[in-house]
XYZ file of C-alpha atoms in Angstrom:
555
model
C 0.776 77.577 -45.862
C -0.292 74.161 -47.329
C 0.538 73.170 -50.776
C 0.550 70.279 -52.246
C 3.749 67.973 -53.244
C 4.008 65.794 -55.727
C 6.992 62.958 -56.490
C 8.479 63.008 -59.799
C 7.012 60.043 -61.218
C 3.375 61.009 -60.127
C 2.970 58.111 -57.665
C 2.178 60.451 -54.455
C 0.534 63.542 -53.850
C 1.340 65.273 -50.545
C -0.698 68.174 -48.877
C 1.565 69.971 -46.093
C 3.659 73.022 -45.237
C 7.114 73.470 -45.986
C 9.328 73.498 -43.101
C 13.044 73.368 -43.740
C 15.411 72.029 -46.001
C 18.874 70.451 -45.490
C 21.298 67.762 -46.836
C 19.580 67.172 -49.745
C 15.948 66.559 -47.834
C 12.852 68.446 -46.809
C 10.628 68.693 -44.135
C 6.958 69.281 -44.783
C 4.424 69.441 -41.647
C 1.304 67.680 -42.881
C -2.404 69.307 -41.815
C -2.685 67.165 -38.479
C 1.080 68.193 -37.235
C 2.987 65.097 -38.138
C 6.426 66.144 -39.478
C 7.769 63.825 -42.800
C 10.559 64.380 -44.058
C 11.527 63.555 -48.380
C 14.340 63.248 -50.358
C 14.195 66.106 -52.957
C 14.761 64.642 -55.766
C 12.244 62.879 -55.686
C 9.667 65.651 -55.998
C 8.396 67.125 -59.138
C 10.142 69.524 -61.077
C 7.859 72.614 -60.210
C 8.495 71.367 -56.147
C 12.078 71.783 -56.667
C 11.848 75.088 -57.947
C 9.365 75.757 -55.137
C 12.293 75.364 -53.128
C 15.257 77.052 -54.549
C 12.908 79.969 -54.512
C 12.545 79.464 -50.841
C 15.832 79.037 -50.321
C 16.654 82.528 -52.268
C 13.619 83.821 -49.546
C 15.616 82.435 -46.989
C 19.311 83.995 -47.876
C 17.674 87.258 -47.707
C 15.839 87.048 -44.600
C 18.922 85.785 -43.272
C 21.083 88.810 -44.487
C 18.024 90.921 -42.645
C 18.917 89.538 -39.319
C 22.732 90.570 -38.953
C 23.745 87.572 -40.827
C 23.244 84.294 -38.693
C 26.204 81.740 -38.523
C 24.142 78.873 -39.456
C 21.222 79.469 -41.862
C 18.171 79.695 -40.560
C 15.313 77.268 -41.331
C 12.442 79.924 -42.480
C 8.514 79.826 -41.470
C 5.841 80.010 -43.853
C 5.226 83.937 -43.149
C 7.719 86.784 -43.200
C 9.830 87.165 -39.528
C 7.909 88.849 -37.100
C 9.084 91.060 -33.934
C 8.596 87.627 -32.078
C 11.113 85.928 -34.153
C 13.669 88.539 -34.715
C 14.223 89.432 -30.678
C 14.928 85.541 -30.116
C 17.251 85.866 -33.158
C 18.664 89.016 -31.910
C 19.145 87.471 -28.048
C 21.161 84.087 -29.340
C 23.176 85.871 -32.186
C 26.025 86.938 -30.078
C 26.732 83.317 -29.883
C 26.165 82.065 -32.661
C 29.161 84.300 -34.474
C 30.847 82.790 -31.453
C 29.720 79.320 -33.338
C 29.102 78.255 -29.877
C 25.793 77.967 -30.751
C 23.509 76.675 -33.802
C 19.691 77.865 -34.536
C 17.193 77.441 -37.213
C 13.453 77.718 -36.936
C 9.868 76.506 -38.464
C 6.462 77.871 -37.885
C 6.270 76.695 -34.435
C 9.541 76.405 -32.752
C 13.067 78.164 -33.067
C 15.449 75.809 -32.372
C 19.116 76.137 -29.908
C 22.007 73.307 -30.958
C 24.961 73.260 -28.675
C 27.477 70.893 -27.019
C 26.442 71.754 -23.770
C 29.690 73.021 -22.998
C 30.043 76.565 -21.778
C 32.859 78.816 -22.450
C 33.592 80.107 -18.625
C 35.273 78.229 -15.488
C 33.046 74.926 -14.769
C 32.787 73.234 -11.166
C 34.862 75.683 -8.510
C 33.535 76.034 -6.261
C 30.586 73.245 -5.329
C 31.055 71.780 -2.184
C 28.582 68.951 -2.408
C 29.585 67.079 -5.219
C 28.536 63.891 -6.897
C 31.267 62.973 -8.849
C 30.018 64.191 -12.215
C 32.131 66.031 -14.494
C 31.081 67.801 -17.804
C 31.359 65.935 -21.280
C 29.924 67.352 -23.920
C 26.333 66.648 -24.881
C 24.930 66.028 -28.497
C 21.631 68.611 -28.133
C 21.730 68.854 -32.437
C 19.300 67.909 -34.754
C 16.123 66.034 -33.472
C 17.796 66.817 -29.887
C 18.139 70.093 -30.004
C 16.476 72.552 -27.351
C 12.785 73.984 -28.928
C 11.429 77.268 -27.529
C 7.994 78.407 -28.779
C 7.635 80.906 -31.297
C 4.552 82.323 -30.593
C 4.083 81.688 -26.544
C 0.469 82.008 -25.022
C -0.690 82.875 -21.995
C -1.420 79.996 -19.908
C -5.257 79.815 -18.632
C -3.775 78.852 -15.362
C 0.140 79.259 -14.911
C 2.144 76.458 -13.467
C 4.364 76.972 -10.297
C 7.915 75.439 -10.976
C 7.995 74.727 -6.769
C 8.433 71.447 -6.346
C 7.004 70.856 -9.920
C 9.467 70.113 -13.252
C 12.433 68.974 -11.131
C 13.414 67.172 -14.057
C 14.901 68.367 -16.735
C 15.570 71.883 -18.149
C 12.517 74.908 -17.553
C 15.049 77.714 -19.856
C 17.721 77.644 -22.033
C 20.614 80.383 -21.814
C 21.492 82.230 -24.745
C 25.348 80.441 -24.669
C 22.690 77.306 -25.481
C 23.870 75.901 -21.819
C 20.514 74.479 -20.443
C 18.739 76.062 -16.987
C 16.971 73.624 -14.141
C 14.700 74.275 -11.936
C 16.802 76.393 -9.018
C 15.363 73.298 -7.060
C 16.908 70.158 -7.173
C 15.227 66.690 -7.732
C 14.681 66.288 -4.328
C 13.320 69.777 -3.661
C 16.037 71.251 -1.752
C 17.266 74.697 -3.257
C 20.967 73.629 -5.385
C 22.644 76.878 -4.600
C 21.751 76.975 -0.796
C 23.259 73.396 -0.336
C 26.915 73.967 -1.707
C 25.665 72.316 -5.546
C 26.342 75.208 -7.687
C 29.896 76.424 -8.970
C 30.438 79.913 -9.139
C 28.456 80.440 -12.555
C 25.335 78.766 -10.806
C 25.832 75.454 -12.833
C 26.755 71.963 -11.959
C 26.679 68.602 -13.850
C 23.514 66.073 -13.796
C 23.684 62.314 -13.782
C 24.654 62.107 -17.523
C 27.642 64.546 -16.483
C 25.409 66.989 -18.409
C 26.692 70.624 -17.321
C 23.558 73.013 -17.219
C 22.335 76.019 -14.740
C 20.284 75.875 -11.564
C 20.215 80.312 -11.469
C 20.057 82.643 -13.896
C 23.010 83.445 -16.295
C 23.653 87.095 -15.368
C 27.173 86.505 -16.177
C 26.679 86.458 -19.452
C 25.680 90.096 -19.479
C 29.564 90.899 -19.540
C 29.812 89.334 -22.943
C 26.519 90.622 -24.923
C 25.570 94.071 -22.955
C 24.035 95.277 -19.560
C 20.031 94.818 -20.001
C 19.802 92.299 -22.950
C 17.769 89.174 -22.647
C 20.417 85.750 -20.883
C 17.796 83.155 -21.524
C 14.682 82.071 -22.589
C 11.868 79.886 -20.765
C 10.656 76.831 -22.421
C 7.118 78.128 -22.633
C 8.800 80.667 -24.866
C 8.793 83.834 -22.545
C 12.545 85.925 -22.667
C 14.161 85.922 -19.097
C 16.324 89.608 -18.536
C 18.788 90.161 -15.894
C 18.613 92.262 -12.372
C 17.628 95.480 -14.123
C 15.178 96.413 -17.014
C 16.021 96.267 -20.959
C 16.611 100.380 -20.403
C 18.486 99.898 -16.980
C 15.819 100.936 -15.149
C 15.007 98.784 -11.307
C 12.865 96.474 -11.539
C 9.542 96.654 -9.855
C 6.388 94.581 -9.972
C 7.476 91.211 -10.455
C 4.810 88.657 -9.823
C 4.520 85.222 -8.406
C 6.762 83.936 -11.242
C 9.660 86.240 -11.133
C 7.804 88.514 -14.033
C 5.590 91.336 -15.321
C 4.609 92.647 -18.453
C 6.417 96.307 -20.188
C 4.667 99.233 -20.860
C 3.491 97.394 -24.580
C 2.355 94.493 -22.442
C 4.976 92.246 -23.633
C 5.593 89.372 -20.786
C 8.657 88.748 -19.707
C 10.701 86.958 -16.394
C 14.059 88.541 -14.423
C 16.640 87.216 -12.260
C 16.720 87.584 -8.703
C 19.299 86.994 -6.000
C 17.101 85.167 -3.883
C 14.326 82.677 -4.591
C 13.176 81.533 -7.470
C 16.469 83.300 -8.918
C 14.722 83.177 -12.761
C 11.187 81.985 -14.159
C 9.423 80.801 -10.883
C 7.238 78.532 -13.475
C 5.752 79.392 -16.436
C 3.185 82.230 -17.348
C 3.023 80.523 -20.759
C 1.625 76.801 -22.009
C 3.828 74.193 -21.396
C 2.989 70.380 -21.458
C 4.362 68.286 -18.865
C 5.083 64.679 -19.214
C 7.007 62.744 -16.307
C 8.511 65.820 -14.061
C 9.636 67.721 -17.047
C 8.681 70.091 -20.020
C 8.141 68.217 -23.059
C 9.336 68.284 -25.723
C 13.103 67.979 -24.277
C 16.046 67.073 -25.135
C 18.121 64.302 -23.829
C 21.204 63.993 -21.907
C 23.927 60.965 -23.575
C 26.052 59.910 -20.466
C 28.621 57.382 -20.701
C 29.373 56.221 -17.343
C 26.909 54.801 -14.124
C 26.481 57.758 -11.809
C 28.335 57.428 -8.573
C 27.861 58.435 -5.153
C 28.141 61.578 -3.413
C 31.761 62.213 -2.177
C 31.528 63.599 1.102
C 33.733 66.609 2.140
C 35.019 67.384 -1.236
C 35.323 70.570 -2.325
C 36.060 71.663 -6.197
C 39.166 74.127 -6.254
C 40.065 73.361 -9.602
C 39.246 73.016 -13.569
C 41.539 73.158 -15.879
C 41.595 72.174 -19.699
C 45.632 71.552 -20.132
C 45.148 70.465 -23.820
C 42.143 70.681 -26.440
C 39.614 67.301 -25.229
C 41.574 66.716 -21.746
C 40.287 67.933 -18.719
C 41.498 68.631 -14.890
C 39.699 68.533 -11.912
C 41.029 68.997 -8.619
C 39.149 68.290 -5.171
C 39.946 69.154 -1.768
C 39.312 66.914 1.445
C 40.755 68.223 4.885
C 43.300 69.787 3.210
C 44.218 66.625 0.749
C 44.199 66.768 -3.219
C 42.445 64.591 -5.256
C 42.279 64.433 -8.949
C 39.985 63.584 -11.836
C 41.727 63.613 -15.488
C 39.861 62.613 -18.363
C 40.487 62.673 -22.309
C 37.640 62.753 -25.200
C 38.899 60.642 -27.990
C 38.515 60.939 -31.050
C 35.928 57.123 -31.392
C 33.714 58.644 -28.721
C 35.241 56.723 -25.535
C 36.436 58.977 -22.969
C 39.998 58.165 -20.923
C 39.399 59.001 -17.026
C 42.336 58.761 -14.574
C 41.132 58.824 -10.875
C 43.658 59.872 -8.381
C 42.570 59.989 -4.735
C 43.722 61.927 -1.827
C 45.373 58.951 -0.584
C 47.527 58.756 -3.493
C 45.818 55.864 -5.425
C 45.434 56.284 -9.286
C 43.134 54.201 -11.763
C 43.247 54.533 -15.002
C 39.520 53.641 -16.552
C 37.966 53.694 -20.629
C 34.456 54.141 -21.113
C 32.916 53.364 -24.305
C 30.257 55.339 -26.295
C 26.536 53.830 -25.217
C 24.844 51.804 -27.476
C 22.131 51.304 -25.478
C 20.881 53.358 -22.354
C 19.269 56.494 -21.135
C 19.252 59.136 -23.735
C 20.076 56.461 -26.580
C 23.185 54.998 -25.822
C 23.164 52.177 -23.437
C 25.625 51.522 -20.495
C 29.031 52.384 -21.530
C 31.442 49.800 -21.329
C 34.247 50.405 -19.177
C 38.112 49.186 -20.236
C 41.110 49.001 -18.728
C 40.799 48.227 -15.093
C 38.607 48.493 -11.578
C 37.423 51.457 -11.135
C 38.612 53.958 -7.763
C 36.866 54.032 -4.556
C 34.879 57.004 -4.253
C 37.093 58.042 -0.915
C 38.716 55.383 1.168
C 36.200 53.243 3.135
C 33.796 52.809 0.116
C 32.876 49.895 -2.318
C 33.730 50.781 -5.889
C 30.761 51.385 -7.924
C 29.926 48.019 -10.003
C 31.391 47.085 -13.797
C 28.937 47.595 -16.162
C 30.000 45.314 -18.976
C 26.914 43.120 -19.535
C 26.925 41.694 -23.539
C 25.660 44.445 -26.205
C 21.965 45.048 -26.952
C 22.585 44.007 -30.817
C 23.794 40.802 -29.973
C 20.712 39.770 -27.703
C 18.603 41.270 -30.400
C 19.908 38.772 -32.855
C 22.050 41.259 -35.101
C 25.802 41.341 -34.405
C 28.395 43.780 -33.191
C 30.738 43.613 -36.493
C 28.184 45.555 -38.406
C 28.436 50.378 -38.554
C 26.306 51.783 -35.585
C 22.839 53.553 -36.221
C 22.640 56.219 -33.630
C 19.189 55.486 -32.069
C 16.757 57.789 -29.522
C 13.422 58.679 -28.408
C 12.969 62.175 -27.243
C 10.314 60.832 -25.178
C 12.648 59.331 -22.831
C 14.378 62.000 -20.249
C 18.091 61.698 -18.584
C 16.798 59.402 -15.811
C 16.112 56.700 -18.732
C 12.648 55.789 -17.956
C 9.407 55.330 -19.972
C 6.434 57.835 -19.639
C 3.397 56.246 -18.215
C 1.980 57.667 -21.708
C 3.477 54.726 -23.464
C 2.309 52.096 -21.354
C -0.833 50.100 -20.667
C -1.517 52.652 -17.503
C -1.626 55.610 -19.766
C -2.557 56.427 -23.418
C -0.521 53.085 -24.616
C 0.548 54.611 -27.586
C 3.804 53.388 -29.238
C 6.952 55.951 -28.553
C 8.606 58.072 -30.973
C 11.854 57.113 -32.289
C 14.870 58.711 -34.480
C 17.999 57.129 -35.720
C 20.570 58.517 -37.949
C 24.550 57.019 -39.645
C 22.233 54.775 -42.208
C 25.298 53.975 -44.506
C 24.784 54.233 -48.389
C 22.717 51.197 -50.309
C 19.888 51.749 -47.334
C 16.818 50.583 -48.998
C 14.680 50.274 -45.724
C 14.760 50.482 -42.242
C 13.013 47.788 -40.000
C 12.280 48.682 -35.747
C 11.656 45.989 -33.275
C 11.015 46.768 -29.299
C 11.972 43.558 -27.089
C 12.572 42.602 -23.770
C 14.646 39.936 -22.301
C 12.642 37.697 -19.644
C 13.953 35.212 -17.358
C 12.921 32.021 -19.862
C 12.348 34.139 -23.269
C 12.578 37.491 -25.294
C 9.270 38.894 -25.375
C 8.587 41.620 -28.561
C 6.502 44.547 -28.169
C 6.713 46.377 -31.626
C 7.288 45.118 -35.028
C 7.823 47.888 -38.185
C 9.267 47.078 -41.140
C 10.194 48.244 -44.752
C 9.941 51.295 -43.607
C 11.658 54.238 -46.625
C 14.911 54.630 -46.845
C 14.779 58.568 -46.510
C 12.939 58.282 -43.316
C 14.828 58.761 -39.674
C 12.534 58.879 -37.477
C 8.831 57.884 -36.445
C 6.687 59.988 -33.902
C 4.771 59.126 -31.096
C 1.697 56.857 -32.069
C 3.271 56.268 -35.589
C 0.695 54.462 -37.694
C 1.399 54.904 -41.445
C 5.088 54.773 -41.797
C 6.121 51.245 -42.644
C 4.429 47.950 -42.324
C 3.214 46.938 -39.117
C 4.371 42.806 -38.131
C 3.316 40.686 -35.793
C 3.780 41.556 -31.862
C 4.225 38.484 -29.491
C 0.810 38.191 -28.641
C 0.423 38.236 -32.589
C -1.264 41.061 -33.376
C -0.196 43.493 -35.881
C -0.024 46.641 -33.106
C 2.409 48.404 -30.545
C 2.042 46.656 -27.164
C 2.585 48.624 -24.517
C 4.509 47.801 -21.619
C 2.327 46.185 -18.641
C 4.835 44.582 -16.308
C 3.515 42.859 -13.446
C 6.537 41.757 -11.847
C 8.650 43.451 -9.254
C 11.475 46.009 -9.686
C 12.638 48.190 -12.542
C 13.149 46.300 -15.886
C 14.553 47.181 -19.437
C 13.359 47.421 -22.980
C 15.281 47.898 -25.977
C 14.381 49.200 -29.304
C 16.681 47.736 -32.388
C 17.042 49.975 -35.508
C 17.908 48.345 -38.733
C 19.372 49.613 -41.884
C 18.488 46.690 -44.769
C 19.815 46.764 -48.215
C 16.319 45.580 -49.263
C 12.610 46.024 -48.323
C 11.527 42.566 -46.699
C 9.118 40.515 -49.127
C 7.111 39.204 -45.763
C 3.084 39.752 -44.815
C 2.624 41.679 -41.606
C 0.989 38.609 -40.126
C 4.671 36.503 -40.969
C 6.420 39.311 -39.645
C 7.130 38.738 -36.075
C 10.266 39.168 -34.257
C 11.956 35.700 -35.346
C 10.677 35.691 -39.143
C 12.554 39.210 -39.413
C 15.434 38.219 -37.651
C 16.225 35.705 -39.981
C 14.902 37.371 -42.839
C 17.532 40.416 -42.132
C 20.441 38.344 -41.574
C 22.233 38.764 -44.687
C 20.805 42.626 -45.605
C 21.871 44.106 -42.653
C 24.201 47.169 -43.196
C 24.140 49.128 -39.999
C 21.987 48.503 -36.657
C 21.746 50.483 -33.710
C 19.703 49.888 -30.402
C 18.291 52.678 -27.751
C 17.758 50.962 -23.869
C 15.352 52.324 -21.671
C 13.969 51.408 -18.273
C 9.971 50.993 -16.579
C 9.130 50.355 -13.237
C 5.169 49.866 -12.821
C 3.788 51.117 -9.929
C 0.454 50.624 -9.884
């Protein structure tokens, strides 16, 4: 429940519920929601024994539940039968350590890689050309299922609705889609899927379209595969006790003889949760919140013809994967290294082979931006085609005024989905509140962090969103963020967010700079526009990072 915290010296009193600790810092949920997050030493004396205690709480709670891999991040109230089946369905892989969870009072929360154990890609005949690199859902990104889920005063059909993004999350932490596509078309019935059910998005994010019922064979006939992101457990063809299943309703579920709710997988439409009997919120096409997808490459086109008979890992971080057209081979090998770039080697059915770097994102959908390729043109799709286009435009730090020869902050919004583009929420055709953001890599000496939002007109930069001297020990501010920091001055000179209202043609991009300062800035708001901190950073700057995203207006 709440209590209140106080720092060491006496200069703050906090009242808010504890919610985890790690690395030194805390998380307390204050009474309207808002998540802040303190180092702990610099809380009282009786706070810090507040939380060793809670810590000793949590050790044996933790020895309770069979002994979780990763400790567990423990709510304000003893576990409850809620709690311990979700703990008890994602266990399995967890001793596997191919999964991570922890949980507060609202959410339990799935970290993974995104990278399954089993066979990837045989077996999909209408393929785009993505291949699956792993995916950073940890942390702030990781995948949140509710707690506590409620019935929904009016359930939500998942046809043609929440084509974007992920509606479940397997127990192996591998993401689930809707079983329709984003252009409505069922993935399975038109060749998409591999033989697991999966495929790769845009991002070259591997996640489901059906229901995991292979993973039965690893944690027992009957035992929950998945979970639905209004927080509802999704079971295989048969009952818990092996019983047929009977009853199912519009949504591919029913309740048990204690009137628990739950969803099943079927072998023909919707194949798992048909929608959701719980609450969900829905921003943009998609369940929020969400993680994101980090790709590293533009997508490319559909290759016609090709079919996957191949995937193959020869060595730990290379890949293999072999196409078939008209009874031709085609290859795709590819290499993680160890700075983040990945190596791909395209070799066509004709016999061509390109060899082709892409670089991390700095900037981009998910929080990197468009990764820059090295080391050559890249293939043709399949003979006939144009090659899809370089993407080596000058970095986001330089236009912001920074410079490249400074450490990377790591910079998001979990508002923004895989497809890169702004919620109507944040802009002057919604709500028009200011986006959350999250950052992390701040290198030691961080005194402050300062956040600008920009654009890059034809004859100017244009800023949106000025916050500086913001603490040290923050790393991230939510959505509509009004009391962390100083607020400067936004182009139009006022000390707000201002939200995007384009009124020119076509798809445009914003960027949001993160900056890790050895100092706090000694400016007013009102001096504190884009151009005063700019210059006023130049020398303090230890580490910047900038997040792209994209917004078309349509109205």
């Amino acid at each position: 429940g709440l209590r209140t915290w106080t720092q060491h010296d006496g200069v703050f009193e906090l009242e808010a519920s504890f919610v985890a600790v790690r690395d030194g810092e805390v998380q307390l949920r204050k009474r309207d929601g808002r998540l802040v997050t303190i180092v702990v030493d610099e809380l009282s004396h009786d706070d810090q024994h507040w939380i060793e205690h809670r810590q000793a709480e949590i050790r044996r709670m933790n020895e309770q539940l069979s002994e979780p891999t990763l400790v567990a991040l423990a709510p304000s109230s003893p576990p409850d039968a809620e709690l311990a089946e979700i703990v008890a369905a994602f266990e399995p892989f967890a001793k596997l350590k191919a999964i991570n969870y922890r949980w507060d009072d609202r959410w339990f929360y799935v970290e993974s890689n995104g990278i399954p154990a089993h066979p990837m890609m045989v077996g999909i005949t209408a393929w785009q050309q993505q291949v699956p690199l792993p995916q950073k859902y940890f942390g702030a990104n990781a995948w949140q299922i509710p707690l506590h889920p409620r019935p929904a005063a009016e359930p939500a059909s998942a046809k043609n609705r929440f084509l974007r993004g992920a509606i479940a999350v397997a127990v192996n932490g591998i993401p689930i889609f809707n079983p329709l596509n984003n252009r409505g078309d069922d993935a399975y019935l038109f060749g998409e899927l591999d033989e697991y059910g999966g495929h790769c998005g845009r991002a070259d994010d591997y996640h489901y379209h059906l229901a995991p019922v292979h993973l039965e064979k690893q944690i027992g006939k009957g035992k929950i595969i998945g979970y639905a992101l209004d927080g509802y457990p999704i079971y295989g063809y048969t009952e818990p006790d092996g019983s047929q299943v009977t009853g199912l309703d519009w949504l591919n579920g029913h309740k048990d003889a204690a009137g628990h709710y739950h969803y099943h997988a079927t072998k023909t439409y919707p194949y798992l949760n048909g929608g959701f009997y719980g609450e969900v919120t829905e921003i943009e096409g998609q369940v929020d919140p969400q993680p994101r997808a980090e790709g590293v490459r533009e997508a490319l086109p559909p290759l016609r013809g090709a079919k996957i008979v191949g995937f193959t890992s020869p060595k730990p971080n290379s890949y293999l994967l072999t196409y078939d057209i008209s009874g031709r081979k085609g290859r795709v090998a590819y290499t993680l290294n160890a700075d983040g770039s990945v190596a791909f080697t395209f070799s066509d059915p004709n016999g061509r082979s390109t060899s082709y770097t892409y670089q991390p994102r700095r900037r981009g959908p998910g929080g990197g931006g468009r990764g820059g390729p090295q080391g050559g043109k890249p293939p043709p799709p399949r003979p006939g085609d144009e090659p899809p286009p370089r993407n080596d435009a000058p970095r986001a730090a330089t236009a912001a005024g920074g410079g490249s020869d400074v450490p990377q902050l790591a910079v998001s919004s979990p508002a923004i989905g895989a497809d890169g583009m702004l919620p109507v929420e944040f802009t002057c055709d919604g709500a028009g509140v200011s986006p959350p953001v999250a950052w992390s890599g701040a290198p030691q000496g961080t005194k402050s962090f300062a956040l600008n939002l920009w654009h890059t007109a034809p004859d100017q930069v244009k800023s949106y969103w000025v916050v500086y001297n913001i603490p040290a020990h923050v790393a991230q501010v939510p959505k509509n963020a009004r009391s962390i920091g100083l607020l400067g001055a936004n182009g139009k000179r006022r000390l707000e967010y201002d939200p995007m209202c384009s009124k020119g043609p076509g798809v445009k991009e914003y960027h949001i700079t993160v900056y890790a300062l050895s100092a706090e800035l000694p400016l007013t708001p009102q001096e504190a526009n884009r151009e005063a901190l700019l210059a006023a950073i130049k020398d303090i700057t230890l580490a910047e990072g900038t997040f792209t995203y994209k917004y078309e207006r349509t109205k």
